[in-house]
Amino acid sequence: MDCTVTPLKTLMGFSVHLNVQLKFYNLPISIMPHLLTLFFGRYVLKMEPLALIGAMTGSGTIAAAMDEISQKAGPEGGAYYAAAFTPAFVVGNIGITLLGPIFVALLS
C-alpha cells in the first residue's frame, strides 16, 4: 500500500472536503430566499398560490417552469400563471443583465 502524499492526493482530499463544506453552507443560502418570498407573498401580501409561484419562477428566470406549470394549470390557470410570470421574468432578466457587469467590476 502506497502511503506517500502527492500534491494530487492532497488536492483531491481538499476538493472533497471543500465540496462537502460548500454543499452544507450553500443549501440554506439557496433555499432561504425562496421560502421567505413564499411565506411573505402568501401570508403578508395574501397572494394566490398560482400567482405567487408565477412571480417566483419568473423572477428566478426559470423559463422551463413556464411551459410545465401552465400546462398543468389548464387553460384558465395557465393564463393566470403566465400573467404573473411574464413581468417578473422581464425584470429578472434586466436585473441579471445590468447587475452582472457591476458584480464582476466590484469583485475583480
mmCIF file of C-alpha atoms in Angstrom:
data_model
loop_
_atom_site.group_PDB
_atom_site.id
_atom_site.type_symbol
_atom_site.label_atom_id
_atom_site.label_comp_id
_atom_site.label_asym_id
_atom_site.label_seq_id
_atom_site.Cartn_x
_atom_site.Cartn_y
_atom_site.Cartn_z
ATOM 1 C CA MET A 1 0.000 0.000 0.000
ATOM 2 C CA ASP A 2 1.417 3.332 -1.081
ATOM 3 C CA CYS A 3 1.259 5.891 1.736
ATOM 4 C CA THR A 4 3.147 8.669 0.020
ATOM 5 C CA VAL A 5 1.443 12.033 -0.107
ATOM 6 C CA THR A 6 1.433 13.605 -3.513
ATOM 7 C CA PRO A 7 0.116 17.022 -4.473
ATOM 8 C CA LEU A 8 -2.662 15.361 -6.443
ATOM 9 C CA LYS A 9 -3.826 13.305 -3.437
ATOM 10 C CA THR A 10 -3.718 16.407 -1.254
ATOM 11 C CA LEU A 11 -5.672 18.410 -3.806
ATOM 12 C CA MET A 12 -8.265 15.650 -4.209
ATOM 13 C CA GLY A 13 -8.735 15.350 -0.446
ATOM 14 C CA PHE A 14 -9.092 19.110 -0.089
ATOM 15 C CA SER A 15 -11.516 19.203 -3.004
ATOM 16 C CA VAL A 16 -13.750 16.544 -1.443
ATOM 17 C CA HIS A 17 -13.675 18.338 1.925
ATOM 18 C CA LEU A 18 -14.397 21.704 0.294
ATOM 19 C CA ASN A 19 -17.195 20.250 -1.822
ATOM 20 C CA VAL A 20 -18.988 18.809 1.217
ATOM 21 C CA GLN A 21 -18.479 22.045 3.126
ATOM 22 C CA LEU A 22 -19.797 24.164 0.259
ATOM 23 C CA LYS A 23 -22.908 21.997 -0.084
ATOM 24 C CA PHE A 24 -23.554 22.286 3.648
ATOM 25 C CA TYR A 25 -23.338 26.097 3.602
ATOM 26 C CA ASN A 26 -24.928 26.555 0.193
ATOM 27 C CA LEU A 27 -28.153 24.708 0.975
ATOM 28 C CA PRO A 28 -29.655 27.207 3.457
ATOM 29 C CA ILE A 29 -28.339 30.182 1.476
ATOM 30 C CA SER A 30 -30.046 28.878 -1.665
ATOM 31 C CA ILE A 31 -33.353 27.874 -0.075
ATOM 32 C CA MET A 32 -33.998 30.674 2.434
ATOM 33 C CA PRO A 33 -34.786 33.494 -0.057
ATOM 34 C CA HIS A 34 -37.350 31.306 -1.798
ATOM 35 C CA LEU A 35 -39.009 30.246 1.456
ATOM 36 C CA LEU A 36 -39.084 33.814 2.761
ATOM 37 C CA THR A 37 -40.594 35.037 -0.515
ATOM 38 C CA LEU A 38 -43.163 32.258 -0.439
ATOM 39 C CA PHE A 39 -44.278 32.974 3.129
ATOM 40 C CA PHE A 40 -44.186 36.767 2.691
ATOM 41 C CA GLY A 41 -46.223 36.635 -0.503
ATOM 42 C CA ARG A 42 -48.736 34.136 0.855
ATOM 43 C CA TYR A 43 -49.357 35.456 4.372
ATOM 44 C CA VAL A 44 -48.397 39.148 4.293
ATOM 45 C CA LEU A 45 -49.392 40.103 0.739
ATOM 46 C CA LYS A 46 -52.158 37.445 0.630
ATOM 47 C CA MET A 47 -51.307 36.446 -2.961
ATOM 48 C CA GLU A 48 -52.992 33.479 -4.573
ATOM 49 C CA PRO A 49 -50.651 30.475 -4.833
ATOM 50 C CA LEU A 50 -50.649 30.307 -8.637
ATOM 51 C CA ALA A 51 -49.760 33.992 -8.978
ATOM 52 C CA LEU A 52 -47.121 33.667 -6.290
ATOM 53 C CA ILE A 53 -45.481 30.664 -7.941
ATOM 54 C CA GLY A 54 -45.634 32.504 -11.276
ATOM 55 C CA ALA A 55 -43.917 35.548 -9.848
ATOM 56 C CA MET A 56 -41.281 33.446 -8.085
ATOM 57 C CA THR A 57 -40.406 31.354 -11.129
ATOM 58 C CA GLY A 58 -40.456 34.445 -13.339
ATOM 59 C CA SER A 59 -38.125 36.412 -11.105
ATOM 60 C CA GLY A 60 -35.830 33.404 -10.948
ATOM 61 C CA THR A 61 -35.894 33.412 -14.769
ATOM 62 C CA ILE A 62 -36.880 29.741 -14.903
ATOM 63 C CA ALA A 63 -38.301 29.579 -18.412
ATOM 64 C CA ALA A 64 -38.797 25.799 -18.330
ATOM 65 C CA ALA A 65 -41.267 26.198 -15.463
ATOM 66 C CA MET A 66 -43.471 28.446 -17.595
ATOM 67 C CA ASP A 67 -44.409 25.695 -20.024
ATOM 68 C CA GLU A 68 -44.772 22.896 -17.493
ATOM 69 C CA ILE A 69 -46.848 24.728 -14.884
ATOM 70 C CA SER A 70 -49.110 26.416 -17.431
ATOM 71 C CA GLN A 71 -49.866 23.001 -18.954
ATOM 72 C CA LYS A 72 -50.670 21.545 -15.528
ATOM 73 C CA ALA A 73 -52.807 24.568 -14.569
ATOM 74 C CA GLY A 74 -55.099 24.245 -17.580
ATOM 75 C CA PRO A 75 -56.400 26.944 -19.923
ATOM 76 C CA GLU A 76 -57.589 29.449 -17.307
ATOM 77 C CA GLY A 77 -54.939 28.789 -14.688
ATOM 78 C CA GLY A 78 -52.176 28.768 -17.284
ATOM 79 C CA ALA A 79 -53.106 32.237 -18.493
ATOM 80 C CA TYR A 80 -53.255 33.494 -14.901
ATOM 81 C CA TYR A 81 -49.866 31.951 -14.157
ATOM 82 C CA ALA A 82 -48.368 33.423 -17.345
ATOM 83 C CA ALA A 83 -49.681 36.866 -16.424
ATOM 84 C CA ALA A 84 -47.790 36.676 -13.119
ATOM 85 C CA PHE A 85 -44.723 35.057 -14.672
ATOM 86 C CA THR A 86 -44.072 37.468 -17.546
ATOM 87 C CA PRO A 87 -43.419 40.803 -15.754
ATOM 88 C CA ALA A 88 -41.240 39.129 -13.139
ATOM 89 C CA PHE A 89 -39.310 37.310 -15.888
ATOM 90 C CA VAL A 90 -38.626 40.579 -17.704
ATOM 91 C CA VAL A 91 -37.470 42.349 -14.545
ATOM 92 C CA GLY A 92 -35.326 39.346 -13.565
ATOM 93 C CA ASN A 93 -33.593 39.256 -16.953
ATOM 94 C CA ILE A 94 -32.983 43.015 -16.904
ATOM 95 C CA GLY A 95 -31.578 42.688 -13.385
ATOM 96 C CA ILE A 96 -29.227 39.891 -14.441
ATOM 97 C CA THR A 97 -28.071 41.902 -17.460
ATOM 98 C CA LEU A 98 -27.469 45.116 -15.530
ATOM 99 C CA LEU A 99 -26.100 43.722 -12.285
ATOM 100 C CA GLY A 100 -23.787 41.109 -13.815
ATOM 101 C CA PRO A 101 -21.116 43.556 -15.008
ATOM 102 C CA ILE A 102 -21.422 45.568 -11.791
ATOM 103 C CA PHE A 103 -20.680 42.481 -9.665
ATOM 104 C CA VAL A 104 -17.803 41.500 -11.924
ATOM 105 C CA ALA A 105 -16.316 45.004 -11.615
ATOM 106 C CA LEU A 106 -16.754 45.020 -7.832
ATOM 107 C CA LEU A 107 -15.259 41.571 -7.319
ATOM 108 C CA SER A 108 -12.297 41.947 -9.660
#
